Amino acid sequence: MIRSETRAPTRVFPTTLRGRLARAVHTHPRRTRRVMMLGLPTVWGAVAITYKFACPLAQQTGLGARIVSSAVFFAVGTGLILHARHGLLRELREMRAVAGAAQSVLLRPLPPRIDGLALAAGQLSADPGASVGGDLYDVVATDHGVRIVMGDVRGHGLAALATVGAVLGSFREAAHDESELGDVLRRLERAHARHLRQRSRDEHPAAGGGEPENPVAEEFVTVLLLEIRQDGAVYALNCGHPWPYLLRPCAVRCVEPMSGGDPMPPLGPFPLPAELAPVRCGLILPGEGLLLHTDGIEDARDTRGRFFPFQAALTEAVRRRPVVPTAVVHSVYARLLRHVGGPPGDDAAMLVLRNDRSRVPLQHGDPLGRTVHTVP
C-alpha cells in the first residue's frame, strides 16, 4: 500500500514534475549546482556517521576492525577532498573563461588585414593569469587613413585595466569622428582626465559630492598616435612613448628607428599644447613594415641586469627575408623570454604591420611626381 501510494503521483504527473525540475535547473543553475555540491558531501558524512555509530564492526576494538574503520574514513575523506577539488577547478575554469572574454573585449584581437595592411600584435602581462595589463593598442580604418594607438599606463597588470578601457574606448570613437589627428589626441586627454576624476571620487569622496581636492595626479599614460595615409606616409603625435621601428626586407639597414623629434609629456601630469600638428616621421613602401612597442620590451633585463637587445632581435627577425608580422612577433617574444629567463617584470606589448598596398604606374593626366597606390 505504501509503495503504491508513493508511486502514484509519479505516474499521474510525470510530465509536470519533470517540466518543473527542468525549469528549476534552467532558471537557477547556480542554486542547483550549489545544492548538488553540498548534497554529496552531506551524504558521505551521513554514511560515515552511520557506520561509526550503527555498524557493529565499528564498535569492535580488534586490529582488523580498526583497519576496516580507518579504510572507510580514509575513503570518505578522500572523496570529500576530490569533490571539493573538482568544484574548485570548475569554478576556476568558469572564472578564467569570463575573465578571458572580458579581456578580449577590452583589448580585442586585431584582424589579419586592415585597408591593405597586414597586422599582428601580442602582449605579455606582468601579472600571472592575466592576458592584458597596462599596455594598450588598437588599429582602425577610417576615412582619414588607418589610425593606430599604442599606449602604456603607469603601473602594470590588472590595476591599470580601467585606464586602458577609458583610453581605448575614447580612441575607437574619436578615430572615426575627428578629421584631425590632434583632435583625436585631445579626446583621449579628456577621457583620461574624466577617468582620473571619477577614480578620485571613488577613492576619496569629497564633501557634498563636488570635485575632489586631490585628484590622482601621479597617474599618467604614454600615447603614440599614428596615421598611415594611402601613399604610405606616416604622421604621428607622441606623448612620451617610444618611437616605432621601420622594417625593411634587406641585408643592410633593415631596421631603422623612426623618429619625429622630441615627444610631448605623457597624458595626465601636464595639459596638451594649444597647437597639435602631426609630424611626418616617415614613409612605408609596399613590402616594408612598421613595429610599435612599449618600453617593457626595451627595459627587460636578464639575471645579470643586462638590457634586452631589442634592435638586434628585430634585425635577426627580418634580415634577408620578407617582413611577416606574425613571424616577427613570435621571434622577438621567444628571444625576450630566453633573455629574461621567465615572465617579464613589466607588461610588454608589440604591434607589427606590413604595407601590402601595390603601386600603380602613372596614368595619363596624373600630375608628375605623384604615385598612386591601390589596396588589393
XYZ file of C-alpha atoms in Angstrom, residues 136-266:
131
model
C 47.035 49.213 -24.937
C 46.848 49.213 -28.726
C 44.280 49.291 -31.490
C 44.073 49.839 -35.248
C 41.056 51.249 -37.105
C 40.478 52.101 -40.754
C 38.807 55.491 -41.171
C 38.007 57.935 -43.939
C 41.133 59.850 -42.906
C 43.513 56.878 -43.132
C 44.479 53.970 -40.924
C 44.837 55.225 -37.366
C 46.814 53.420 -34.706
C 47.177 53.944 -30.978
C 49.846 52.405 -28.775
C 49.997 53.332 -25.113
C 51.369 52.390 -21.734
C 49.534 53.135 -18.479
C 51.569 53.854 -15.369
C 51.828 50.597 -13.460
C 51.007 47.208 -14.893
C 48.626 44.298 -14.676
C 45.010 44.295 -13.595
C 45.207 47.564 -11.642
C 45.648 49.515 -14.897
C 42.766 47.901 -16.801
C 40.283 50.679 -16.001
C 42.562 53.325 -17.507
C 43.173 51.130 -20.546
C 39.417 50.829 -21.057
C 38.880 54.582 -20.795
C 41.601 55.452 -23.318
C 40.748 52.704 -25.809
C 37.023 53.454 -25.681
C 37.679 57.109 -26.451
C 40.078 56.273 -29.295
C 37.648 53.903 -31.014
C 35.078 56.671 -31.273
C 37.328 59.684 -31.860
C 39.349 57.985 -34.616
C 36.218 57.967 -36.804
C 34.655 61.215 -35.627
C 37.629 63.581 -35.787
C 39.216 64.550 -39.092
C 42.385 65.886 -37.448
C 44.748 63.630 -35.527
C 45.292 66.371 -32.950
C 41.585 66.378 -32.113
C 41.757 62.628 -31.536
C 44.540 63.168 -29.015
C 42.521 65.845 -27.214
C 39.619 63.409 -26.907
C 41.956 60.884 -25.317
C 43.196 63.524 -22.882
C 39.647 64.432 -21.833
C 38.664 60.784 -21.408
C 41.731 60.135 -19.261
C 41.022 63.216 -17.128
C 37.395 62.140 -16.576
C 38.560 58.698 -15.563
C 41.012 60.132 -13.024
C 38.347 62.440 -11.547
C 35.901 59.557 -11.187
C 38.567 57.402 -9.615
C 39.398 60.184 -7.154
C 35.726 60.495 -6.206
C 35.509 56.756 -5.595
C 38.702 56.572 -3.540
C 38.373 59.926 -1.703
C 34.738 61.078 -1.649
C 34.535 64.862 -1.433
C 32.121 66.651 0.896
C 28.835 67.436 -0.793
C 29.659 65.336 -3.858
C 31.830 68.033 -5.504
C 35.081 67.681 -7.352
C 37.888 66.034 -5.329
C 40.541 68.377 -3.996
C 43.419 65.993 -4.687
C 42.953 64.130 -7.988
C 45.156 61.178 -8.855
C 47.829 63.401 -10.377
C 50.562 60.784 -10.331
C 48.687 58.595 -12.799
C 49.656 59.049 -16.440
C 49.628 57.219 -19.743
C 52.064 57.441 -22.642
C 50.392 57.531 -26.047
C 51.641 57.216 -29.612
C 49.085 58.123 -32.292
C 49.848 57.244 -35.908
C 48.010 57.948 -39.135
C 49.035 55.980 -42.222
C 47.693 57.520 -45.396
C 47.088 55.890 -48.757
C 50.535 56.820 -50.104
C 52.233 55.181 -47.093
C 53.127 58.451 -45.364
C 53.191 58.138 -41.574
C 52.081 61.061 -39.401
C 52.450 60.898 -35.645
C 51.658 62.576 -32.329
C 53.775 61.263 -29.478
C 53.121 61.789 -25.779
C 56.100 60.260 -24.009
C 56.039 56.935 -25.854
C 58.886 55.106 -27.635
C 59.085 55.808 -31.355
C 58.414 52.890 -33.745
C 60.880 50.997 -35.942
C 60.812 50.815 -39.737
C 61.404 47.267 -41.032
C 62.857 46.582 -44.478
C 63.419 43.145 -46.077
C 67.067 43.755 -46.954
C 70.534 42.839 -45.750
C 71.756 46.322 -44.760
C 69.898 48.787 -42.523
C 66.875 46.520 -42.347
C 65.794 48.037 -39.013
C 65.752 51.804 -38.523
C 64.257 53.885 -35.709
C 61.507 56.160 -36.986
C 61.576 59.477 -35.140
C 59.614 62.690 -35.235
C 61.590 64.749 -32.762
C 61.169 65.129 -29.020
C 57.873 63.714 -27.746
C 55.388 65.668 -25.665
C 54.818 64.800 -21.971
C 52.523 61.858 -21.189
